[in-house]
Tab-separated table of C-alpha atoms in Angstrom:
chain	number	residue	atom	x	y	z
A	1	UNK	CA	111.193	137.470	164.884
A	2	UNK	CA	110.431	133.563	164.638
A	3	UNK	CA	107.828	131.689	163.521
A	4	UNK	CA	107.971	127.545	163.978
A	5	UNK	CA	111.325	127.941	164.625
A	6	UNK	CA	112.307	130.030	161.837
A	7	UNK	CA	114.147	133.477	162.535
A	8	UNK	CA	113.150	136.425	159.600
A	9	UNK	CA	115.592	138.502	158.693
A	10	UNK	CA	116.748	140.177	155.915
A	11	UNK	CA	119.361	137.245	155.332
A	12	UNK	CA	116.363	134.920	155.291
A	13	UNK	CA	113.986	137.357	152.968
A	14	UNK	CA	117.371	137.800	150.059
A	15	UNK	CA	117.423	133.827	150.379
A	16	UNK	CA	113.989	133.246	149.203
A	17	UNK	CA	114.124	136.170	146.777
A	18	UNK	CA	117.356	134.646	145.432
A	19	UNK	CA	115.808	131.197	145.176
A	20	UNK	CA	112.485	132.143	143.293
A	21	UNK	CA	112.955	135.837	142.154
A	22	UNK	CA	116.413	136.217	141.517
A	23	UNK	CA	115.905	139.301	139.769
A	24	UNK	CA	114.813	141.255	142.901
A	25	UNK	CA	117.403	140.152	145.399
A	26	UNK	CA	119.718	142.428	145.293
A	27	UNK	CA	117.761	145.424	145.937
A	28	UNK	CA	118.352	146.527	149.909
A	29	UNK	CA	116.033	145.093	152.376
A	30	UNK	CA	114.710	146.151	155.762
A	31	UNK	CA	111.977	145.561	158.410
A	32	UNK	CA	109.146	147.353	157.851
A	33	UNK	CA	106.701	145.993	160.523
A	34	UNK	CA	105.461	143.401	161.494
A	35	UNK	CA	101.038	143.384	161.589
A	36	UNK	CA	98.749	140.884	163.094
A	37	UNK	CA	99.057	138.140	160.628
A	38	UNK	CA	102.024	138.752	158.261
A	39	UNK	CA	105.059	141.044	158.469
A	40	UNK	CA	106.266	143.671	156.299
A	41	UNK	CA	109.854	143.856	154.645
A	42	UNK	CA	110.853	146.679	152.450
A	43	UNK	CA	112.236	145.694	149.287
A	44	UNK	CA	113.831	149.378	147.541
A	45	UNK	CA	111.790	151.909	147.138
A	46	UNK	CA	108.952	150.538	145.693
A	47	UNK	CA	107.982	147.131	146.843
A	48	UNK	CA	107.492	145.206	149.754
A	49	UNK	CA	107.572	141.590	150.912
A	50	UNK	CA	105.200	140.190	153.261
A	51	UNK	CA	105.530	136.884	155.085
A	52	UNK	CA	103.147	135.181	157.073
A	53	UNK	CA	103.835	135.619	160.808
A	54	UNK	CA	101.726	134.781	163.320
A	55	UNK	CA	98.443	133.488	162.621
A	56	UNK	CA	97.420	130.180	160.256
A	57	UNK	CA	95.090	131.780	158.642
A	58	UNK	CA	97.521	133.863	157.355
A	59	UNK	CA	98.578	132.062	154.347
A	60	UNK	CA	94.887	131.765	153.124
A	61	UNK	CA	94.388	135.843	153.294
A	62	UNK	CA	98.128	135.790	151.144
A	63	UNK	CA	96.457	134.188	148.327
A	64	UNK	CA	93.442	135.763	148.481
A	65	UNK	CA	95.259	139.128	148.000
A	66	UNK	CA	97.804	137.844	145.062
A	67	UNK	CA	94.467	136.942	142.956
A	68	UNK	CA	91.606	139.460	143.575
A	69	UNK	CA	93.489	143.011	144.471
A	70	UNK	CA	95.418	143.474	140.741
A	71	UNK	CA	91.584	143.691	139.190
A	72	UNK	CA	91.075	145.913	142.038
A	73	UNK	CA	93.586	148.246	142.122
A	74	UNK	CA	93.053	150.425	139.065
A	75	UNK	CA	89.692	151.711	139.666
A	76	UNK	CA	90.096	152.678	143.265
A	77	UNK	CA	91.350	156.347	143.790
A	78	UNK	CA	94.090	155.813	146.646
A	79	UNK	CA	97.302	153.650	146.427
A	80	UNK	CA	97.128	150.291	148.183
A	81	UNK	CA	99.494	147.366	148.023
A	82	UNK	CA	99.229	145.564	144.639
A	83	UNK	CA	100.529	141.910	144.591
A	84	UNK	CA	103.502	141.578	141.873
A	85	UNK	CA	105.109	138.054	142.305
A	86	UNK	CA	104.382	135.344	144.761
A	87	UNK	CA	106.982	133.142	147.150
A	88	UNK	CA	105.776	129.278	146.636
A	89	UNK	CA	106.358	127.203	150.125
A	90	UNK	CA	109.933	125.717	150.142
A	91	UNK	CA	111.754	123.939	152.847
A	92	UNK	CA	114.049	127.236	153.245
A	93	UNK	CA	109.901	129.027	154.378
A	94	UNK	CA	107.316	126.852	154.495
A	95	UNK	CA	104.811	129.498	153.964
A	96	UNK	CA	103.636	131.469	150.890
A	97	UNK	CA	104.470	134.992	150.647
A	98	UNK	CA	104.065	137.511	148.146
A	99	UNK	CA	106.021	140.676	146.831
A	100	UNK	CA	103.890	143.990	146.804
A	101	UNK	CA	104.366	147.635	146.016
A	102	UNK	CA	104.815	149.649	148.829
A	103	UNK	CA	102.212	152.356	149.775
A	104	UNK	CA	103.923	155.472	151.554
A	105	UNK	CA	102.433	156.742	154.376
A	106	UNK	CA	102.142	156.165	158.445
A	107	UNK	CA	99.770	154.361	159.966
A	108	UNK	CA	96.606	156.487	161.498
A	109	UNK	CA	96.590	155.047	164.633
A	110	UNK	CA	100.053	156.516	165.298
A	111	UNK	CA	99.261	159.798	162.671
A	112	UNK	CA	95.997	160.495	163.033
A	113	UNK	CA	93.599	162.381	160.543
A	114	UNK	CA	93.729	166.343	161.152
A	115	UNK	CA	92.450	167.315	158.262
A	116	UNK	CA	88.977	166.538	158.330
A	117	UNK	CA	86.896	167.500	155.731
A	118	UNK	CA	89.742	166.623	152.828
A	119	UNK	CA	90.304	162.749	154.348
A	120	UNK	CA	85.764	162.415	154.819
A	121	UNK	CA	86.586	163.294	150.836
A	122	UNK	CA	88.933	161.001	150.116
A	123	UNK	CA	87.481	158.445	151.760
A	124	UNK	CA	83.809	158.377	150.629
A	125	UNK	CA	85.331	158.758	147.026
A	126	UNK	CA	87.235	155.133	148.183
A	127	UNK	CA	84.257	153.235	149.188
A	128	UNK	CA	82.039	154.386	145.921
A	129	UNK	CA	84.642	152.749	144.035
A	130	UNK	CA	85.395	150.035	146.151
A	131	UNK	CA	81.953	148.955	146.633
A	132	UNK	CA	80.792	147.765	143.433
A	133	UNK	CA	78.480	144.584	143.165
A	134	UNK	CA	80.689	141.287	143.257
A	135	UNK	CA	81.395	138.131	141.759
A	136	UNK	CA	79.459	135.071	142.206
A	137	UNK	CA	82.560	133.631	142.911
A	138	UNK	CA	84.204	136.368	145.434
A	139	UNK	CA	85.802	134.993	148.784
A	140	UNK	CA	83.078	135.362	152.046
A	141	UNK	CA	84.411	137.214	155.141
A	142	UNK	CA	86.014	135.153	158.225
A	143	UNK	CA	84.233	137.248	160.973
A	144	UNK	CA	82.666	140.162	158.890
A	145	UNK	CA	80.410	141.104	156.135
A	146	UNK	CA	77.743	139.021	157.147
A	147	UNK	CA	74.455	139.823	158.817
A	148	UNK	CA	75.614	141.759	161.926
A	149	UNK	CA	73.468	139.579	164.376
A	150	UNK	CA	75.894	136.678	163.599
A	151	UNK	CA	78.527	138.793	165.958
A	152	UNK	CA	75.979	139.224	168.899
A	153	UNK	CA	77.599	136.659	171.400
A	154	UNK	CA	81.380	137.386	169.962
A	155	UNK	CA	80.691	141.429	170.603
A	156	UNK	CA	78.393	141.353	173.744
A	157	UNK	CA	81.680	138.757	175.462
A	158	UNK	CA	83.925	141.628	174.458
A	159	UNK	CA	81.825	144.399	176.020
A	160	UNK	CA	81.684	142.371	179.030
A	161	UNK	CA	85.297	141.609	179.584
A	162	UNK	CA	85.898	145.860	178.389
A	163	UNK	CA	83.651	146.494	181.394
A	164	UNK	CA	84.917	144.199	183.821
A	165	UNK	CA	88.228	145.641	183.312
A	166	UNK	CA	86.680	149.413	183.768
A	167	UNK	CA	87.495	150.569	180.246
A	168	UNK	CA	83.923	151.134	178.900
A	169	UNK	CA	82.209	154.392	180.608
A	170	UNK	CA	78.484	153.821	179.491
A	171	UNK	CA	78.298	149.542	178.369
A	172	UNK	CA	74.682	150.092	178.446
A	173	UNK	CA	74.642	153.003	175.850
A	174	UNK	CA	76.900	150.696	173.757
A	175	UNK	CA	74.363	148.047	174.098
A	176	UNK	CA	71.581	149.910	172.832
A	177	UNK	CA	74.244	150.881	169.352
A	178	UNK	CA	74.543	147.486	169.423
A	179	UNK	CA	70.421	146.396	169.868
A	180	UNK	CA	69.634	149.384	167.256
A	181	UNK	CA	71.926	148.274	164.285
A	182	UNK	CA	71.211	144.293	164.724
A	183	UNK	CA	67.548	145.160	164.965
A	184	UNK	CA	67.827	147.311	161.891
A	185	UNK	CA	66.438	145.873	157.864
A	186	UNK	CA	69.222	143.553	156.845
A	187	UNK	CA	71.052	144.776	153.905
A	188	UNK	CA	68.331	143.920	151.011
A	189	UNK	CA	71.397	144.491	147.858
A	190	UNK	CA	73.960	142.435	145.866
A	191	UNK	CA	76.538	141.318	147.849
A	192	UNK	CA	79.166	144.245	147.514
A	193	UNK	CA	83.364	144.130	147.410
A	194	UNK	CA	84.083	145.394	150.840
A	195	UNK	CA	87.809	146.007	152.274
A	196	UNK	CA	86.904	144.513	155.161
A	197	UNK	CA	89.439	145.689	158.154
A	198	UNK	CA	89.401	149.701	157.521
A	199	UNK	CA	90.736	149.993	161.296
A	200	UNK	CA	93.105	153.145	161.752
A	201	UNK	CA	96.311	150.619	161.452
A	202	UNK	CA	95.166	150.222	157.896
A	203	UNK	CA	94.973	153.422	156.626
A	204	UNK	CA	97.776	155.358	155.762
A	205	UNK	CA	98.032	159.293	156.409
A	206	UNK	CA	100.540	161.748	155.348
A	207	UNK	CA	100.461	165.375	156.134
A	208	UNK	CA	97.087	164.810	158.024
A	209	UNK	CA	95.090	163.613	155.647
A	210	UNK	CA	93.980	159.919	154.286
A	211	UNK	CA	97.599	158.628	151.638
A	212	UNK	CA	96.492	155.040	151.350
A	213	UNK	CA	94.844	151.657	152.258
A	214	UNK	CA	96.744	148.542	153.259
A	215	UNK	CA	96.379	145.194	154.279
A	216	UNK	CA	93.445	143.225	152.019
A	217	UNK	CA	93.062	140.144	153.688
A	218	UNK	CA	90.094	140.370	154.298
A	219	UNK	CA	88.570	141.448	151.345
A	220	UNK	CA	85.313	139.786	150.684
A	221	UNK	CA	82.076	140.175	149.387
A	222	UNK	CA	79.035	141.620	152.145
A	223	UNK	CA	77.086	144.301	153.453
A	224	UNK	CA	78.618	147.952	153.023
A	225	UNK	CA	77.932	148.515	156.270
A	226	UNK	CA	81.265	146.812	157.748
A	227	UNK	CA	83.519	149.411	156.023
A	228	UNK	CA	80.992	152.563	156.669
A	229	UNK	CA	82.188	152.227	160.483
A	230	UNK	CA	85.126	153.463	159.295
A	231	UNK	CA	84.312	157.250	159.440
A	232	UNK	CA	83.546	157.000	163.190
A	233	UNK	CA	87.206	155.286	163.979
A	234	UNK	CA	89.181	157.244	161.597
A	235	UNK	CA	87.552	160.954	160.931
A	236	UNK	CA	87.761	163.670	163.560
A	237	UNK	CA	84.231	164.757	164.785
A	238	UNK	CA	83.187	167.523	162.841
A	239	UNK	CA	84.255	165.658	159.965
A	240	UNK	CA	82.144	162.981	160.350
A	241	UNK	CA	78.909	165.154	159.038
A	242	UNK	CA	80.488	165.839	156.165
A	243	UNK	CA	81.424	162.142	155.006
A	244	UNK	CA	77.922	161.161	155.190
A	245	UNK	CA	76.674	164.449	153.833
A	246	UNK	CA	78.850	163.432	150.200
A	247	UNK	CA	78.395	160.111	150.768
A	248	UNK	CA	74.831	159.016	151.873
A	249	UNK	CA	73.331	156.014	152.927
A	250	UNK	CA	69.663	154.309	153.557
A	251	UNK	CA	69.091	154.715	157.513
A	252	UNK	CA	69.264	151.009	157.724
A	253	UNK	CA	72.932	150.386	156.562
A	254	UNK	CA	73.842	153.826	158.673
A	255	UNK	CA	72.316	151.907	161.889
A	256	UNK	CA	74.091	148.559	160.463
A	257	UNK	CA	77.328	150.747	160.248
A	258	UNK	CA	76.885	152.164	163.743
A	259	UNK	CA	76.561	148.878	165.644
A	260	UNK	CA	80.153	147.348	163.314
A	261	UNK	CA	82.120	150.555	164.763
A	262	UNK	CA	80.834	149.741	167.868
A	263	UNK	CA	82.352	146.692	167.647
A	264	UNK	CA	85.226	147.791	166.124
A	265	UNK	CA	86.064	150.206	168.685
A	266	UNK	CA	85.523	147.798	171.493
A	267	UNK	CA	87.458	145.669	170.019
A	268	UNK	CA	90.455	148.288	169.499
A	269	UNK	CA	90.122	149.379	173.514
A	270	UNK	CA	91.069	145.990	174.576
A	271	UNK	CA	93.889	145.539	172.259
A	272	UNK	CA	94.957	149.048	173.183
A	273	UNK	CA	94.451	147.855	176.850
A	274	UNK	CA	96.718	144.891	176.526
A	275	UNK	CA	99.425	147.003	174.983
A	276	UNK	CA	99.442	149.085	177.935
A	277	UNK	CA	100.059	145.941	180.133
A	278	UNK	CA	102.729	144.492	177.815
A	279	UNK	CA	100.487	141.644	176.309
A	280	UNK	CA	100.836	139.384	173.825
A	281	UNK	CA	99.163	140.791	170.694
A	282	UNK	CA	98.527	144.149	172.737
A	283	UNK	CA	99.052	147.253	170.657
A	284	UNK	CA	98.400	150.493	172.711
A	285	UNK	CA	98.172	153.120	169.763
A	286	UNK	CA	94.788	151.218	168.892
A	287	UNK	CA	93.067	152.208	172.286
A	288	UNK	CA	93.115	155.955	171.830
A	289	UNK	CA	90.803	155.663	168.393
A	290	UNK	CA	88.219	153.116	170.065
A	291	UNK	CA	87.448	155.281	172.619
A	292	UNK	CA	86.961	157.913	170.192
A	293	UNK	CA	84.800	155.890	168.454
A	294	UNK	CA	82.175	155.170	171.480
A	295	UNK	CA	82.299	158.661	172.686
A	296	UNK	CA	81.149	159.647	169.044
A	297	UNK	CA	79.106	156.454	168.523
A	298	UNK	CA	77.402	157.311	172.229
A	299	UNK	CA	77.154	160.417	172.378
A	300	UNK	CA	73.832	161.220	170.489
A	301	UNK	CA	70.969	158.848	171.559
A	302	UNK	CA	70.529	156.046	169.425
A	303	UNK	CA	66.983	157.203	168.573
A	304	UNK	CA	68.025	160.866	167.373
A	305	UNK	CA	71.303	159.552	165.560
A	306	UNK	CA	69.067	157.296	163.567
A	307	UNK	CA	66.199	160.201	162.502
């Protein structure tokens, strides 16, 4: 794996340990994966490095992560990756990178969630303690926890292309999830800490049920509403009831939630899509829970789903 030139490996990641945390290099090393922005190295049992790998913006969401998710950490109920040293640029990597403990688990895009009612549990209990008012000073999201309206052109081009390509069975029932939630009261609170990406590569499962949350980069301060798509993505259907049941919401941020898992889950079909063709930045394990997602999101008429 490259990046400007530079080949990872585990040669490369004991080298920069060695340099700047001398202490750790000799623990054993190994891929782990590699995500949209950064890639994964296990470091022992316990910790991980990540290295930026494919995106720019990648360096930013690094040191976002290393200052804001250690205050974080200790009040939320599931494990996530905690920042524990951070890689400086050098001429050896001219990128920061960071040193995290390692969350056990598989991804739920390639382990789903079978047991429903326990994860809708676990995961309502996450976002009450996640979504506490934040700091004045808290970072702003790069394409989410904003007013959902802001998305309109961004979402409706990605329906479009979806369509074109014969992956979307009713675009005009998605439209009207869409029209509902950016027609909905704007979210009227404090601006809350939201995880920001709670797609099912992010959450980690073990023995069918929710194990932990990766990947903060794009933790920011918002509207609730962009993590409460999560339960359609991630929850099988009969568990979806019973997450809002424990965990409920004003009808307003529910129709807010509905029209960001739309998006989500349109989103996830066409990465899935170009997976399934071999494209760059394709990954087809994420198709299977966006259409999940719109069937659930479509199958009850907007204006019952929002009595």
């Amino acid at each position: 794996m490259e990046h400007n030139g530079i080949e990872v490996t585990a040669e490369l990641v004991r080298d920069l340990l060695r340099d700047q945390h001398p202490d750790l290099a000799g623990l054993p090393i190994r891929l782990g994966a590699r995500g949209w922005d950064n890639q994964l190295w296990r470091l022992g049992d316990n910790l991980a490095v990540r290295l930026p790998w494919a995106t720019e913006s990648a360096d930013a969401l690094l040191r976002k992560e290393y200052r804001w998710v250690p205050a974080l950490a200790p009040h939320l109920p599931l494990p996530v990756p905690v920042p524990q040293r951070y890689g400086h640029p050098s001429q050896r990597f001219p990128r920061p990178w960071i040193v995290t403990t390692w969350v056990t688990g598989t991804p739920a895009d390639r382990s789903p969630i079978t047991h429903g009612r326990e994860a809708a549990t676990t995961l309502a209990a996450f976002l009450t303690a996640l979504h506490r008012p934040a700091p004045e000073d808290a970072p702003t999201g790069r394409d989410r926890g904003g007013p959902l309206a802001d998305y309109t052109d961004t979402f409706l081009q990605s329906l479009t292309r979806a369509e074109q390509l014969g992956l979307i069975p009713d675009p005009d029932a998605v439209r009207a999830v869409w029209h509902d939630a950016i027609t909905a009261p704007a979210w009227q609170g404090p601006p809350l800490w939201l995880h920001g990406d709670l797609h099912p590569a992010n959450i980690l499962t073990t023995d069918g049920t929710l194990s932990g949350i990766i990947d903060f980069g794009d933790l920011c301060a918002g509207d609730p509403a962009h993590d409460l798509a999560a339960p359609w993505l991630l929850l099988p259907d009969d568990a979806i009831p019973h997450f809002h049941a424990i965990h409920p919401r004003d009808p307003a941020t529910l129709r807010r939630a509905r029209g960001c898992a739309a998006m989500r889950a349109v989103g996830g079909i066409l990465i899935g899509h170009a997976g399934d063709h071999n494209r760059p930045g394709g990954k087809s394990t994420w198709g299977p829970p966006g259409r999940a997602a719109l069937r659930r999101l479509t199958a009850t008429p907007v204006n019952r789903a929002n009595r």
